[in-house]
Coordinates of C-alpha atoms in Angstrom, one line a residue:
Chain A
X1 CA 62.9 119.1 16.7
X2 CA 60.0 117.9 14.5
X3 CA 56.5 118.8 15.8
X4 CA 54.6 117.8 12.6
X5 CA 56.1 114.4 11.4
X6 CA 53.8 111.8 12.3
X7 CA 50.5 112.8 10.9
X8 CA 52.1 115.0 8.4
X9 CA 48.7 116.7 6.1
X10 CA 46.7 116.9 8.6
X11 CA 46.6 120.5 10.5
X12 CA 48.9 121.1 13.7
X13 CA 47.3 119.7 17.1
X14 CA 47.6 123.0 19.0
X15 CA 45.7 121.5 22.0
X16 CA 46.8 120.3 25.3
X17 CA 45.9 116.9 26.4
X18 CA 44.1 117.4 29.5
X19 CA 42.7 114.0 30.2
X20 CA 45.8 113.1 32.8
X21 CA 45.3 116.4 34.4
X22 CA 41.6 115.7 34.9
X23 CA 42.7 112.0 36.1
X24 CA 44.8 113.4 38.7
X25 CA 42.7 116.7 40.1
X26 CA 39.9 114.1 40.8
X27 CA 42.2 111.7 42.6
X28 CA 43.5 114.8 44.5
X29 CA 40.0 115.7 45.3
X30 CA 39.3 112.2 46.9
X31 CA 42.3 112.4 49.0
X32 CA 41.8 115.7 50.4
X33 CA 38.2 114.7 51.0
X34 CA 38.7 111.5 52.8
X35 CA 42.0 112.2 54.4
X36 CA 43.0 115.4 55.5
X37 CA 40.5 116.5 57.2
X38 CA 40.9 113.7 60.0
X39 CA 44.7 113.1 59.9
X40 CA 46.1 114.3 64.1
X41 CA 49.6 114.7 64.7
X42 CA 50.8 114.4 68.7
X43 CA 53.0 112.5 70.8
X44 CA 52.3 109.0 72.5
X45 CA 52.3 109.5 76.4
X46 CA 52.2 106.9 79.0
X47 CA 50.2 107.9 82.2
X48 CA 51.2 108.4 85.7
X49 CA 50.1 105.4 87.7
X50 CA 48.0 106.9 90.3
X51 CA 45.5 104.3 91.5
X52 CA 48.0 101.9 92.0
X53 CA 51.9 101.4 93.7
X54 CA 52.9 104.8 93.6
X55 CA 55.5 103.8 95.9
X56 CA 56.9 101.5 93.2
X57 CA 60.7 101.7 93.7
X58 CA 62.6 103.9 91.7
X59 CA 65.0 102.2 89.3
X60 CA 68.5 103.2 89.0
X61 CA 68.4 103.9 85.3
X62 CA 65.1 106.2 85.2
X63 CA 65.9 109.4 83.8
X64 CA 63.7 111.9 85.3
X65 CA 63.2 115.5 84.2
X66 CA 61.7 117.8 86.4
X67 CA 60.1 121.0 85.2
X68 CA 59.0 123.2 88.4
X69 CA 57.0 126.8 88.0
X70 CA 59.8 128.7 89.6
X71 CA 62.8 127.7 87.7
X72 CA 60.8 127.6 84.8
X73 CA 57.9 130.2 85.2
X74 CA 56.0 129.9 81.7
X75 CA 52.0 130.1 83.2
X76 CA 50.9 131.2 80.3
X77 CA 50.8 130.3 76.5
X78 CA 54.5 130.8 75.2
X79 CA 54.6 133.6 72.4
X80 CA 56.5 132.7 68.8
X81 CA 58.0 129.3 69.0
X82 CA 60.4 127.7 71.3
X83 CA 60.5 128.0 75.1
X84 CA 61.9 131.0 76.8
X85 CA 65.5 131.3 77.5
X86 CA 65.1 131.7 80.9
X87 CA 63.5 128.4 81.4
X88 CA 65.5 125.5 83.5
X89 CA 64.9 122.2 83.8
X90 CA 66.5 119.7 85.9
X91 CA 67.4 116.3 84.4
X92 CA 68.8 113.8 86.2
X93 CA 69.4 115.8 90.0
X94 CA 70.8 118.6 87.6
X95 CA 69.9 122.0 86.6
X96 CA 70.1 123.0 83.0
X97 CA 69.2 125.0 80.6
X98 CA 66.3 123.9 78.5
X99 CA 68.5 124.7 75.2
X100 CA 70.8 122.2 76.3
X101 CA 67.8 119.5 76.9
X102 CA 68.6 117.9 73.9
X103 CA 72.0 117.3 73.9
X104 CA 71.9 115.8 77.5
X105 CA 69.0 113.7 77.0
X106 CA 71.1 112.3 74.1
X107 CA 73.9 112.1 76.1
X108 CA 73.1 109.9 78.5
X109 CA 70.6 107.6 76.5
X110 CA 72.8 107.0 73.8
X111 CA 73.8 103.7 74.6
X112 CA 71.1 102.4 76.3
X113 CA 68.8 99.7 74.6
X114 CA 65.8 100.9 72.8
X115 CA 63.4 99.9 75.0
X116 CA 65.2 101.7 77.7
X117 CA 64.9 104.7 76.1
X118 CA 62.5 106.6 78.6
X119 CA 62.6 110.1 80.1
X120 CA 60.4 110.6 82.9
X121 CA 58.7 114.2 83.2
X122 CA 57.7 115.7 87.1
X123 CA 55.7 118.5 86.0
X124 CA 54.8 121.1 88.2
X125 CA 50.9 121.3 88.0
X126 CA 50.9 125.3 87.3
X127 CA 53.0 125.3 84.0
X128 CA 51.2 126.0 80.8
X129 CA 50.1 123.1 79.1
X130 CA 51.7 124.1 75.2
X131 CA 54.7 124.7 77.3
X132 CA 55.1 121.3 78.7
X133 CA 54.2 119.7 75.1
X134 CA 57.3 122.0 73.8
X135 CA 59.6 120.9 76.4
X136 CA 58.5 116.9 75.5
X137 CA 59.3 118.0 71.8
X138 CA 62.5 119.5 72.8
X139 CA 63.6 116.5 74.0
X140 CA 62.3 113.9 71.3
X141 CA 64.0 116.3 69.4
X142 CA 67.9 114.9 70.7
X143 CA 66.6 110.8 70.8
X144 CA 64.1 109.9 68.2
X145 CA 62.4 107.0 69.6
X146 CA 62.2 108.5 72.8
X147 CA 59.6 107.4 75.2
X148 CA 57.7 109.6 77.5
X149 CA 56.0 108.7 81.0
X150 CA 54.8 111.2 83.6
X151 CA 55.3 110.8 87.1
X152 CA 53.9 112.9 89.9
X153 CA 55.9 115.7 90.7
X154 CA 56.6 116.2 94.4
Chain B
X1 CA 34.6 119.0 13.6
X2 CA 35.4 119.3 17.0
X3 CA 35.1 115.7 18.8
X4 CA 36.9 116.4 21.9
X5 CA 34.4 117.3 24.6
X6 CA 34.5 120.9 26.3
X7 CA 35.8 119.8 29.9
X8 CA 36.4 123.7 30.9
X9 CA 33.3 123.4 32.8
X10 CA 33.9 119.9 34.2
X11 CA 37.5 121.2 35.7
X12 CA 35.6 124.4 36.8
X13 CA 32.9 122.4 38.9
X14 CA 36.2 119.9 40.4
X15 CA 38.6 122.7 41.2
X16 CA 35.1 124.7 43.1
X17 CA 34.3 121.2 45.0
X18 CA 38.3 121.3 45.9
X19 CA 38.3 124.5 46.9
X20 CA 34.9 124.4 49.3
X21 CA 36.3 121.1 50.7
X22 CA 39.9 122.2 51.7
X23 CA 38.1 125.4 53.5
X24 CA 35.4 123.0 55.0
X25 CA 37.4 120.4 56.3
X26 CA 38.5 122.1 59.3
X27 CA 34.8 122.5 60.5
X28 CA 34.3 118.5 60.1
X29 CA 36.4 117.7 62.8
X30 CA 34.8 115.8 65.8
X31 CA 34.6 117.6 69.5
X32 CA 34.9 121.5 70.4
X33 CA 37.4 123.9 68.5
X34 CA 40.1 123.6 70.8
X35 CA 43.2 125.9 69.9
X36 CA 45.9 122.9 70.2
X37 CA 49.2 123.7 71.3
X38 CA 52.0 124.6 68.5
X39 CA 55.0 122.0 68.6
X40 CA 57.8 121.7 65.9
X41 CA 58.0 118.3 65.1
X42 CA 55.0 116.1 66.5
X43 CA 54.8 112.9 65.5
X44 CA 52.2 111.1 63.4
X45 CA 48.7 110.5 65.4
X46 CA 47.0 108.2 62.5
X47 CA 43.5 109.5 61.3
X48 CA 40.9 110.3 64.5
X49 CA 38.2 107.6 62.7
X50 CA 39.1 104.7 64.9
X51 CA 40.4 107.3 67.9
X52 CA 38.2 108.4 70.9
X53 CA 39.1 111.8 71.4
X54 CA 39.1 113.2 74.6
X55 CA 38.9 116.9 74.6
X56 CA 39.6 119.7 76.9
X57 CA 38.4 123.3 76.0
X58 CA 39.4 126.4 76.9
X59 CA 37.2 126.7 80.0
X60 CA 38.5 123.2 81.2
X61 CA 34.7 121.4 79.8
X62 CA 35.6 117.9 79.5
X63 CA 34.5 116.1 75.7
X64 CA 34.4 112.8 74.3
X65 CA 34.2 112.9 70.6
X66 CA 31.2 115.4 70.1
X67 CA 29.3 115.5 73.8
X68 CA 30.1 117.3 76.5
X69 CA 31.0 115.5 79.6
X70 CA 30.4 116.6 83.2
X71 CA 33.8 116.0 85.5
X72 CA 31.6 113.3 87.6
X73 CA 30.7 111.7 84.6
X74 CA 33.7 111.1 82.6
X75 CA 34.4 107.5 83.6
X76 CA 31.1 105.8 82.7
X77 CA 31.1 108.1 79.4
X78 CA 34.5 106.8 78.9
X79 CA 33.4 103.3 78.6
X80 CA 30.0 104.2 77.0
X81 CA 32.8 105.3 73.7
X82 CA 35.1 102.9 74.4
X83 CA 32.4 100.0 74.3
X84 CA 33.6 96.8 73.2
X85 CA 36.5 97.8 71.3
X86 CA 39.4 95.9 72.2
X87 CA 42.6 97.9 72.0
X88 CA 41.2 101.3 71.8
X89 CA 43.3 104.1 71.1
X90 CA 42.6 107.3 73.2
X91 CA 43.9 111.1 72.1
X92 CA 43.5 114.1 74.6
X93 CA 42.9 117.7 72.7
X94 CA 44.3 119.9 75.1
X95 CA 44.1 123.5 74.5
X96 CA 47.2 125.4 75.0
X97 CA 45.7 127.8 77.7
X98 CA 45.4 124.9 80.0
X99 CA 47.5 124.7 82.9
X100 CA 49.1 121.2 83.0
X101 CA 46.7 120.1 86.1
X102 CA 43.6 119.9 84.2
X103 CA 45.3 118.1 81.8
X104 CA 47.1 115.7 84.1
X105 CA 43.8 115.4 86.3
X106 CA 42.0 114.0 82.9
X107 CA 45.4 111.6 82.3
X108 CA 44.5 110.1 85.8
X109 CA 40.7 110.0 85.1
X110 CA 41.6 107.8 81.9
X111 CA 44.3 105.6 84.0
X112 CA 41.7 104.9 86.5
X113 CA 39.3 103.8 83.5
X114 CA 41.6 101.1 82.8
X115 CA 44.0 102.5 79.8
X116 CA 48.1 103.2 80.4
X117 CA 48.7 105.1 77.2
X118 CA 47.1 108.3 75.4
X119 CA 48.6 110.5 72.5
X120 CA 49.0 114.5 73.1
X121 CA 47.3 116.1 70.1
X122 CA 49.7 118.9 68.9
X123 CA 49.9 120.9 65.9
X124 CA 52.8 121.3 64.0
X125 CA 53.7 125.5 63.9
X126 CA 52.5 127.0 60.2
X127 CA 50.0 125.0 60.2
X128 CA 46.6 125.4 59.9
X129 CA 45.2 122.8 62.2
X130 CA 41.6 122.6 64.9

């Protein structure tokens, strides 16, 4: 290792040279003031259809997951992450688990076309609103492109 | 002689401006602090310039971008932000006190405006978000 070969006589350049370093703070800098700020993270919902045919027939294929306040009783803000163990959902006429949300949902929408790729949530109108987003998370969570439509719980 | 000039002072002022703007920047959000629900994995929601963001505090007061809406209200104020945008992209910020029937009653209120689709504002758990 040669440190001093090129410009041999002259004395040893000690110093750092902070001109990239300055380069890329200031670009940082720009970024985190134009961007971060303003950047959102969520999911994309479609919205129950209430003005219109809400007598719409029921296709075969929908998957429906219903989330009632008695089987599942979360009212209030969850505590740590996750939902609570005793939580059940029903999916498809069927109680489960919400553990085992995932799997299922993959389960049966495995094979179907993309664009057939829809779960849609009954949601009891008491339940806690972080609550239902976790359950909706849960369940993206097993089927990536997953899309999500409420219907009116009965 | 020294030529190089003294930039100590130069990164000084930068890494103060970078500091004051990553503890501002939560405060320059648009609408109420709402605390938004924790979620694990939410899903990219783009940048909220461009967005109309419906929010929903604590309290269940009704916001679009940075006015408070009365409940009776909320359609004309709707399509006051919405204006002549053509595809506009709507966001509710829910907070996560809400019971899932204010949030659904605002869903419908924005259906019955004219628009199928919204995005659930989340933040992802650890972080910091408003």
């Amino acid at each position: 290792m040669q440190f001093n070969s090129s410009d041999s006589g002259s004395s040893l350049q000690s110093e750092i040279n902070i001109t990239p370093l300055v380069d890329v703070v200031l670009v940082l800098l720009i970024i985190f003031m134009v961007v971060v700020p303003l950047l959102m993270e969520g999911y994309d919902v479609d919205i129950p259809r209430a003005s219109a045919d809400t007598s719409a027939p029921v296709a075969e294929s929908q998957l429906i997951l219903g989330i009632g306040a008695t089987a599942c009783p979360i009212l209030t803000p969850p505590a740590g992450e996750g939902i609570p163990k005793d939580c059940q959902v029903t999916l498809a006429d069927q109680k489960i688990p919400v553990a085992e949300l995932p799997a299922r949902v993959a389960a049966i929408l495995r094979g179907r076309p993309a664009e057939q790729r829809a779960l849609f949530l009954a949601v009891d109108d008491r339940l806690n609103y972080e609550a239902v987003l976790r359950i909706i998370d849960l369940a993206k969570s097993g089927v990536e492109d997953l899309k999500i439509e409420f219907v009116a719980a009965n | 002689m020294q030529a190089a000039i003294n930039i100590t002072p130069l990164v000084d002022v930068v890494l103060v401006l970078l500091i004051i703007f990553m503890v501002m920047a939560p405060q320059m959000r648009k609408g109420p602090d709402v605390n938004l629900p924790n979620t694990t994995k939410p899903n990219s929601q783009g940048d909220e310039r461009g967005r109309i963001l419906v929010s929903i505090d604590e309290a269940g007061g009704l916001w679009i971008n940075d006015q408070s809406v009365a409940a009776g209200h909320f359609d004309e104020a709707l399509r006051a932000a919405v204006g002549a945008e053509a595809n506009p992209k709507i966001v509710i910020r829910g907070d996560a006190k809400l019971n899932f029937r204010e949030v659904r009653e605002v869903m419908v209120a924005i259906e019955q405006t004219g628009f199928r689709g919204v995005g659930l504002i989340a933040k992802r758990t650890g972080t910091e978000g408003k």
